[in-house]
PDB file of C-alpha atoms in Angstrom:
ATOM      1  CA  UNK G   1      -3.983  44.488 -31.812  1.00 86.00           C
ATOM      2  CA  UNK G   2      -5.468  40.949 -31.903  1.00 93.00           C
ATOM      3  CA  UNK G   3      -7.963  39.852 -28.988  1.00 95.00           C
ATOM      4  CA  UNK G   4      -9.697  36.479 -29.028  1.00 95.00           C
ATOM      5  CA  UNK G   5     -12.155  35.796 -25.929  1.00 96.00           C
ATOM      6  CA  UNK G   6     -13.274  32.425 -25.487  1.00 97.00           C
ATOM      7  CA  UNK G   7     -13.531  31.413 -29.303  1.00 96.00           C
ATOM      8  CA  UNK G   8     -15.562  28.031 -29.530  1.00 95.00           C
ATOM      9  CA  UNK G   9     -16.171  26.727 -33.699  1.00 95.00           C
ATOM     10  CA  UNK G  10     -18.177  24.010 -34.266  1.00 94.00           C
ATOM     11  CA  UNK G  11     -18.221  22.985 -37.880  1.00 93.00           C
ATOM     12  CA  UNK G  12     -21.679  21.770 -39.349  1.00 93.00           C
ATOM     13  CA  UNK G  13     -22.100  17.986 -38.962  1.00 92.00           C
ATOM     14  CA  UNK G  14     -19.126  18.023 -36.776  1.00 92.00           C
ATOM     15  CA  UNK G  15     -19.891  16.045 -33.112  1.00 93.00           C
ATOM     16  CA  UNK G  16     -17.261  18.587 -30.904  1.00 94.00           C
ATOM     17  CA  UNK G  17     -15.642  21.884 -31.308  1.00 95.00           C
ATOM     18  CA  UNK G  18     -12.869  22.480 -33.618  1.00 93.00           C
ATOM     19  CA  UNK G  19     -11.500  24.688 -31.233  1.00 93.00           C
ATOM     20  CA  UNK G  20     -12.880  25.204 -27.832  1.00 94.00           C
ATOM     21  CA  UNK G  21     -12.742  28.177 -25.381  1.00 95.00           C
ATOM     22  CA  UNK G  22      -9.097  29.559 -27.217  1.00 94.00           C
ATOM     23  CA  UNK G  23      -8.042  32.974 -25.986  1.00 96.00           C
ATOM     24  CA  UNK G  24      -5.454  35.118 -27.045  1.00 93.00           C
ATOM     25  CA  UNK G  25      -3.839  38.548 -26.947  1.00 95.00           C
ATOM     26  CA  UNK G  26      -1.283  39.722 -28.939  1.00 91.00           C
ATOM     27  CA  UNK G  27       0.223  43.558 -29.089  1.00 90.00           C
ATOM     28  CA  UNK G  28       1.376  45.696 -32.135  1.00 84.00           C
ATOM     29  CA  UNK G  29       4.234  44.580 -33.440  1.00 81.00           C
ATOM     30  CA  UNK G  30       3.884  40.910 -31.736  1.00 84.00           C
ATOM     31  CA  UNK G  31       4.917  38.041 -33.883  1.00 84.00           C
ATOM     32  CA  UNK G  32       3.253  34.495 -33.057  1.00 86.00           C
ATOM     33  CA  UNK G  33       3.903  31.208 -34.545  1.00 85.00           C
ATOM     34  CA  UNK G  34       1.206  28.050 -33.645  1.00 87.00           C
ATOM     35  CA  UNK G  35       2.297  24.712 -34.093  1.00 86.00           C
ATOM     36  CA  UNK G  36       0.469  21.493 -33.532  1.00 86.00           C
ATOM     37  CA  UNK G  37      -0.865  18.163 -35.250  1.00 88.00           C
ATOM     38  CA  UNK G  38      -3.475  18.387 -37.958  1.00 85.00           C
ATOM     39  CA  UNK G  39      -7.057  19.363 -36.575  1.00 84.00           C
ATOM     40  CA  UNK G  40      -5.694  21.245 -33.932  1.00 88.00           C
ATOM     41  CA  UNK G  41      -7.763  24.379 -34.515  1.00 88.00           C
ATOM     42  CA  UNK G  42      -4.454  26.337 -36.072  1.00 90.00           C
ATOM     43  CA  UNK G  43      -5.911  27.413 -39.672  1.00 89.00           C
ATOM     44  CA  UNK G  44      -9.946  27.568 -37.930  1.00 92.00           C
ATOM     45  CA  UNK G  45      -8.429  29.883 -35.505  1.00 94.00           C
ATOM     46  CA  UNK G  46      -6.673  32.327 -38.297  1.00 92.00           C
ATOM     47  CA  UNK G  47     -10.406  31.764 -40.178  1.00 91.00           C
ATOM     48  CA  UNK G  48     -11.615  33.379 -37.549  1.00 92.00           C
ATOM     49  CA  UNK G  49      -9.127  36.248 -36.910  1.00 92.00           C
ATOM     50  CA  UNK G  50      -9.800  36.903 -41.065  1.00 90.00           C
ATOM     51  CA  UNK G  51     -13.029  36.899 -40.470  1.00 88.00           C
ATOM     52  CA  UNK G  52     -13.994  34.440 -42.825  1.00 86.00           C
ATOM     53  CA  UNK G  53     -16.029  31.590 -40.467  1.00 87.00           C
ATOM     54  CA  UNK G  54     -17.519  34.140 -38.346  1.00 84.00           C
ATOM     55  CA  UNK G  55     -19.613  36.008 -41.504  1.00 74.00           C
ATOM     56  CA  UNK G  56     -19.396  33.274 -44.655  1.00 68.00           C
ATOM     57  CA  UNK G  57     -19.553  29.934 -43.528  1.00 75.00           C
ATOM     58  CA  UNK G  58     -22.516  27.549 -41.465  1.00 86.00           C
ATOM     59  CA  UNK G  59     -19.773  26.966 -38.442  1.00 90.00           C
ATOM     60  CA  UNK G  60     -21.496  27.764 -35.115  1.00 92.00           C
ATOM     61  CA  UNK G  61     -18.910  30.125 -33.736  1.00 93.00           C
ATOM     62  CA  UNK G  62     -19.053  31.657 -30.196  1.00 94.00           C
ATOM     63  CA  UNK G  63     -16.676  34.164 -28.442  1.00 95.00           C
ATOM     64  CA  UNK G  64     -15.339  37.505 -29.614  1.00 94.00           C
ATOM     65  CA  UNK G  65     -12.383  38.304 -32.665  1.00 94.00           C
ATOM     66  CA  UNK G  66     -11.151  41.472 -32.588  1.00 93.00           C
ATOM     67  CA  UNK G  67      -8.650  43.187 -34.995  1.00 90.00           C
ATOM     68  CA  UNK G  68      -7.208  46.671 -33.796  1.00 88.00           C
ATOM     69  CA  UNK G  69      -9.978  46.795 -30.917  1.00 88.00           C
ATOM     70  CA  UNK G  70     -12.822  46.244 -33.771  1.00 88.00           C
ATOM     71  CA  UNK G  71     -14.400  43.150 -33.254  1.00 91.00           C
ATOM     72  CA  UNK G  72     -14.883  41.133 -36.905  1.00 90.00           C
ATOM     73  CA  UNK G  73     -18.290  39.714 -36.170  1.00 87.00           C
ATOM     74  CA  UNK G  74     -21.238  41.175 -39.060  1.00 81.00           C
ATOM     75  CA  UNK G  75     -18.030  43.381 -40.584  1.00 86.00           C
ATOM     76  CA  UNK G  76     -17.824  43.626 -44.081  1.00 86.00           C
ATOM     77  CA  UNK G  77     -15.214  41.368 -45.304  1.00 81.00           C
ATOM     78  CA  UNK G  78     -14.166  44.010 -47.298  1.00 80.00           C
ATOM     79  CA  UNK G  79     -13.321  45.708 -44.358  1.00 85.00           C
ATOM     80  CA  UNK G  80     -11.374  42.929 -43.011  1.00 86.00           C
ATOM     81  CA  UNK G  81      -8.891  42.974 -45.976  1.00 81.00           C
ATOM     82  CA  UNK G  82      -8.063  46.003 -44.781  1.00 82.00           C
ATOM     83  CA  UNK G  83      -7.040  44.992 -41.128  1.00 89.00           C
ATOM     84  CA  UNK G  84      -5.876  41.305 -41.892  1.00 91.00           C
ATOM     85  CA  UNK G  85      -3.886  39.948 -45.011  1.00 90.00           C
ATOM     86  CA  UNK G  86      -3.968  36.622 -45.456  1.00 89.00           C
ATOM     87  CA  UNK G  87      -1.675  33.845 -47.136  1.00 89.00           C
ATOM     88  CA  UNK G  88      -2.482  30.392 -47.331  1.00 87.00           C
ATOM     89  CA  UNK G  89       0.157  27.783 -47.266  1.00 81.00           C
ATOM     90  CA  UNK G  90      -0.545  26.423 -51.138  1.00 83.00           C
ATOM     91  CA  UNK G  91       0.550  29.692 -53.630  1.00 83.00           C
ATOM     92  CA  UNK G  92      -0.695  27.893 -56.713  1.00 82.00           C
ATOM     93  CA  UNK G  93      -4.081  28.010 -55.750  1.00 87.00           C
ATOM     94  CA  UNK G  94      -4.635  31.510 -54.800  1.00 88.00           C
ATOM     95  CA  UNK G  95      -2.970  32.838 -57.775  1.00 93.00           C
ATOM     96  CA  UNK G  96      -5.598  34.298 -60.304  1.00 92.00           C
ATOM     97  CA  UNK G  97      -3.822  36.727 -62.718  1.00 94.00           C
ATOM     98  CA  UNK G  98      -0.970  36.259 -65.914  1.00 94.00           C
ATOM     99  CA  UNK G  99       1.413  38.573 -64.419  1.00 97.00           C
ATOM    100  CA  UNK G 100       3.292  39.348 -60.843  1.00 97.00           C
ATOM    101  CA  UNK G 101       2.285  43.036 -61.524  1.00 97.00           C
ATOM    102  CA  UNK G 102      -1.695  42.134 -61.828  1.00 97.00           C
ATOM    103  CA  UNK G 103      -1.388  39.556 -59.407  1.00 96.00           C
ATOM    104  CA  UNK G 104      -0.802  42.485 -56.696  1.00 97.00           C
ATOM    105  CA  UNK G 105      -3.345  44.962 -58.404  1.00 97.00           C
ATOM    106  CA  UNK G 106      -6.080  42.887 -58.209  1.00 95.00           C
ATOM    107  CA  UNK G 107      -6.951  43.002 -54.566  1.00 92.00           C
ATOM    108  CA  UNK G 108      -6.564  46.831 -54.813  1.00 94.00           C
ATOM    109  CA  UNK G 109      -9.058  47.147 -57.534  1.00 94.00           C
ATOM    110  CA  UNK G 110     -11.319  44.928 -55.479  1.00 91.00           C
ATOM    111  CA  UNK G 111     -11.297  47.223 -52.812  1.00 89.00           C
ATOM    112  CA  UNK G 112     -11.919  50.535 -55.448  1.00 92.00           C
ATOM    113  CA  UNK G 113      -8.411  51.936 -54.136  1.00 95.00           C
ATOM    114  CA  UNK G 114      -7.395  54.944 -57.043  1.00 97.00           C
ATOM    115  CA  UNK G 115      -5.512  53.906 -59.909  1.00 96.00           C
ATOM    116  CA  UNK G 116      -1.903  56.119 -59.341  1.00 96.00           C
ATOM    117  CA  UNK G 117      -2.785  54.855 -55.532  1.00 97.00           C
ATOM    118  CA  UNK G 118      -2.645  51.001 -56.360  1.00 96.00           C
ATOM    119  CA  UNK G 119       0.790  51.813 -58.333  1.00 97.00           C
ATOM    120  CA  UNK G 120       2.426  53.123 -55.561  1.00 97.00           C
ATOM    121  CA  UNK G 121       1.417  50.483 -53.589  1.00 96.00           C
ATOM    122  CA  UNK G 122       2.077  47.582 -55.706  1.00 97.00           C
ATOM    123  CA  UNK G 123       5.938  48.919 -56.206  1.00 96.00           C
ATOM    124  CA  UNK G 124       6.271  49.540 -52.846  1.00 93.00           C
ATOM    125  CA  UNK G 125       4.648  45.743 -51.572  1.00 94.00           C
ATOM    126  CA  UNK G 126       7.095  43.936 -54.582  1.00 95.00           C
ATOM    127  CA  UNK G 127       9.997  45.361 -53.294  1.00 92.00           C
ATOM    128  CA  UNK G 128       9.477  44.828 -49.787  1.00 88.00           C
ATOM    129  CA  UNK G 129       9.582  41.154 -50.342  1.00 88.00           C
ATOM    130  CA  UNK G 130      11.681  40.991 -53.559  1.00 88.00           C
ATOM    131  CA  UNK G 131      10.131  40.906 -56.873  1.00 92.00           C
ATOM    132  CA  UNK G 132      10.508  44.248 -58.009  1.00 93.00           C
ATOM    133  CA  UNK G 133      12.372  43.324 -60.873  1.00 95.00           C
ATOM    134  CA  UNK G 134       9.420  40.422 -61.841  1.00 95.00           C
ATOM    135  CA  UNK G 135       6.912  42.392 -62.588  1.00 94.00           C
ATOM    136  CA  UNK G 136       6.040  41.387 -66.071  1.00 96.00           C
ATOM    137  CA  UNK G 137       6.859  37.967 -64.900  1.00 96.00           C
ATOM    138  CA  UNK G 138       4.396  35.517 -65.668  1.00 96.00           C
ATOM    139  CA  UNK G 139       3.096  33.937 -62.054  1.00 95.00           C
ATOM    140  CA  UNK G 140       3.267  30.091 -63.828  1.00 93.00           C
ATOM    141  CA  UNK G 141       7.218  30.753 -64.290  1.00 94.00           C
ATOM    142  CA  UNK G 142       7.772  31.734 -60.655  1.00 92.00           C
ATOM    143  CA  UNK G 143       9.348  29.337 -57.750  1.00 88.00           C
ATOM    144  CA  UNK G 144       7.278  28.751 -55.082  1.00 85.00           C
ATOM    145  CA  UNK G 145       9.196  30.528 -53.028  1.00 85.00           C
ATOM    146  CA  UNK G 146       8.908  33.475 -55.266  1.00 90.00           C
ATOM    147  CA  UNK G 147       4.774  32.808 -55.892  1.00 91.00           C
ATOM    148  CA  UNK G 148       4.819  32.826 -51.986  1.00 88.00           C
ATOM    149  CA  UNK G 149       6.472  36.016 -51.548  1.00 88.00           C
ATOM    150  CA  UNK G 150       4.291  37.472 -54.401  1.00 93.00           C
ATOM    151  CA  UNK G 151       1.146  36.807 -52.336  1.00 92.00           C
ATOM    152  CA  UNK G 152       2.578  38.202 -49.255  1.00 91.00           C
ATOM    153  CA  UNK G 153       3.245  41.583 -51.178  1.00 93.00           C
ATOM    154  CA  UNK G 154      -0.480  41.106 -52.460  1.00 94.00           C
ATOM    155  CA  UNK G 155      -1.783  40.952 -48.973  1.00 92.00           C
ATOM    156  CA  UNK G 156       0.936  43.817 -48.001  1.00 91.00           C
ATOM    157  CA  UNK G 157      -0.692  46.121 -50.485  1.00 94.00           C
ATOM    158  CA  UNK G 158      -3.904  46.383 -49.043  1.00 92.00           C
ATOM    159  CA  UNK G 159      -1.829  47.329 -46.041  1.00 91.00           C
ATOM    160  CA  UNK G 160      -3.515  45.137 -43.143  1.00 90.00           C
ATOM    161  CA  UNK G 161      -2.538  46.144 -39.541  1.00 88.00           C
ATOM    162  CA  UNK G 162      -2.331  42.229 -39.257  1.00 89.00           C
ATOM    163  CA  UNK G 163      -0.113  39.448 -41.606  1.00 89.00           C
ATOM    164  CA  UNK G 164      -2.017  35.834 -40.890  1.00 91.00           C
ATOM    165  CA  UNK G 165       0.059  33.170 -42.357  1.00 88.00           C
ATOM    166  CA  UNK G 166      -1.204  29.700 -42.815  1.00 87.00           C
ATOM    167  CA  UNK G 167       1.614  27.058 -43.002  1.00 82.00           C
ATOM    168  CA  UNK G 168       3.479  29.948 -45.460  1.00 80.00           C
ATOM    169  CA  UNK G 169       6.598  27.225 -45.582  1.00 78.00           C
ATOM    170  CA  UNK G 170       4.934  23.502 -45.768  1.00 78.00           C
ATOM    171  CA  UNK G 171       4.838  23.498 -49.731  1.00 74.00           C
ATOM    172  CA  UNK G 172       8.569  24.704 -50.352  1.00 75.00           C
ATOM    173  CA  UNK G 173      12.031  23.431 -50.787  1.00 80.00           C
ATOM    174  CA  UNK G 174      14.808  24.816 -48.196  1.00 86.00           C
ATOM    175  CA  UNK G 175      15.585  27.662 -50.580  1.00 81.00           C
ATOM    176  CA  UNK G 176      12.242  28.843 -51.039  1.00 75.00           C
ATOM    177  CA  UNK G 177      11.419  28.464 -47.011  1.00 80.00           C
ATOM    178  CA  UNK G 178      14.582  30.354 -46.576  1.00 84.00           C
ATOM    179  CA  UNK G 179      13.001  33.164 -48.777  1.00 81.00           C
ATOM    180  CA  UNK G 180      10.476  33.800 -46.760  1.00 78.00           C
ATOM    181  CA  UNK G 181      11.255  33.467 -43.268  1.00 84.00           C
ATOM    182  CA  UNK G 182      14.111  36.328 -44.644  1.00 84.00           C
ATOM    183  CA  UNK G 183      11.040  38.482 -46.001  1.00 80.00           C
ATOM    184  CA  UNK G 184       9.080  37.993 -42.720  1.00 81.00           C
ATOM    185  CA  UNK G 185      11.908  38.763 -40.793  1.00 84.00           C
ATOM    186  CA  UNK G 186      12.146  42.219 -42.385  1.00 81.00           C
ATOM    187  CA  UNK G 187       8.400  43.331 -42.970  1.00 79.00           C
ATOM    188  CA  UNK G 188       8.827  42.181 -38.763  1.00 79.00           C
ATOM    189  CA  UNK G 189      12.122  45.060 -38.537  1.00 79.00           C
ATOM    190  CA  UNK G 190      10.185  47.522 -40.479  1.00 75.00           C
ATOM    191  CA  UNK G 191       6.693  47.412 -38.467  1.00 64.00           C
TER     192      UNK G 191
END
């Protein structure tokens, strides 16, 4: 599912690698958590496996990504939404909509996916983690653990054959980290 060959980024102006000769090989269904200090190479390495500093950014980057045995270098990052959702670790700065119900349709009608299409999808992403009941909640009156969980049924929507998280519990309280680790745990069940 993912395959990472001798990844090397180099950041412009940077004097070494960011991350250096990383390799990696995970199966369907494989779950993987990275830890390690700041500027350790964990969010350049999921940059890479969205496909975002190997086609829109001035990093030299060397080595081969591959999602579902397609390798992400020149792909349309269009594309890419379609094999890897991501979520990034702060939820009030990726939100971009009023409501918990346009919050999800707006990647869909990004990628042109049929009206009565997107509605299915969008139900079934809010109540896989939750928020079924929110929809005409506004996104500024959610907890972070529930603005969280919206963006991982945003990325579930565009159903990616990959889930990247970046630090998805380092801005919440105990409740909210509970939240999600309880989502994760089932999308994980349900494969």
């Amino acid at each position: 599912m993912i395959e990472v060959e001798n990844l090397t980024v180099t950041y412009p102006g940077a004097t070494r690698p960011a991350l250096k000769a990383a390799s990696l090989r995970l199966a369907a269904g494989e779950c993987l958590l990275m830890t390690g200090p700041t500027g350790c190479g964990k969010s350049t390495l999921l940059n890479c496996l969205n496909g975002l500093l190997l086609n829109e950014s001035g990093a030299q980057v060397e080595g081969e990504v591959k999602l579902a045995g397609q390798s992400l270098r020149n792909c349309p990052l269009a594309e890419i939404a379609t094999l890897a959702g991501t979520v990034r670790q702060d939820p009030a700065t990726q939100l971009c909509t009023a409501t918990v119900a346009t919050e999800v349709m707006f990647g869909l009608e990004n990628l042109g996916v049929p009206l009565e299409e997107s509605e299915i999808r969008r139900t079934e992403a809010l109540n896989q983690v939750g928020l079924g009941d929110l929809r005409e909640r506004a996104t500024s009156e959610l907890s972070g653990g529930q603005q969280q969980r919206l963006l991982i049924a945003c990325a579930l929507a565009l159903r990616p054959r990959v889930l990247l998280l970046d630090e998805p519990l380092s801005q919440l309280d105990p409740q909210g980290a509970a939240e999600i680790v309880a989502v994760l745990d089932q999308i994980r069940r349900q494969g």
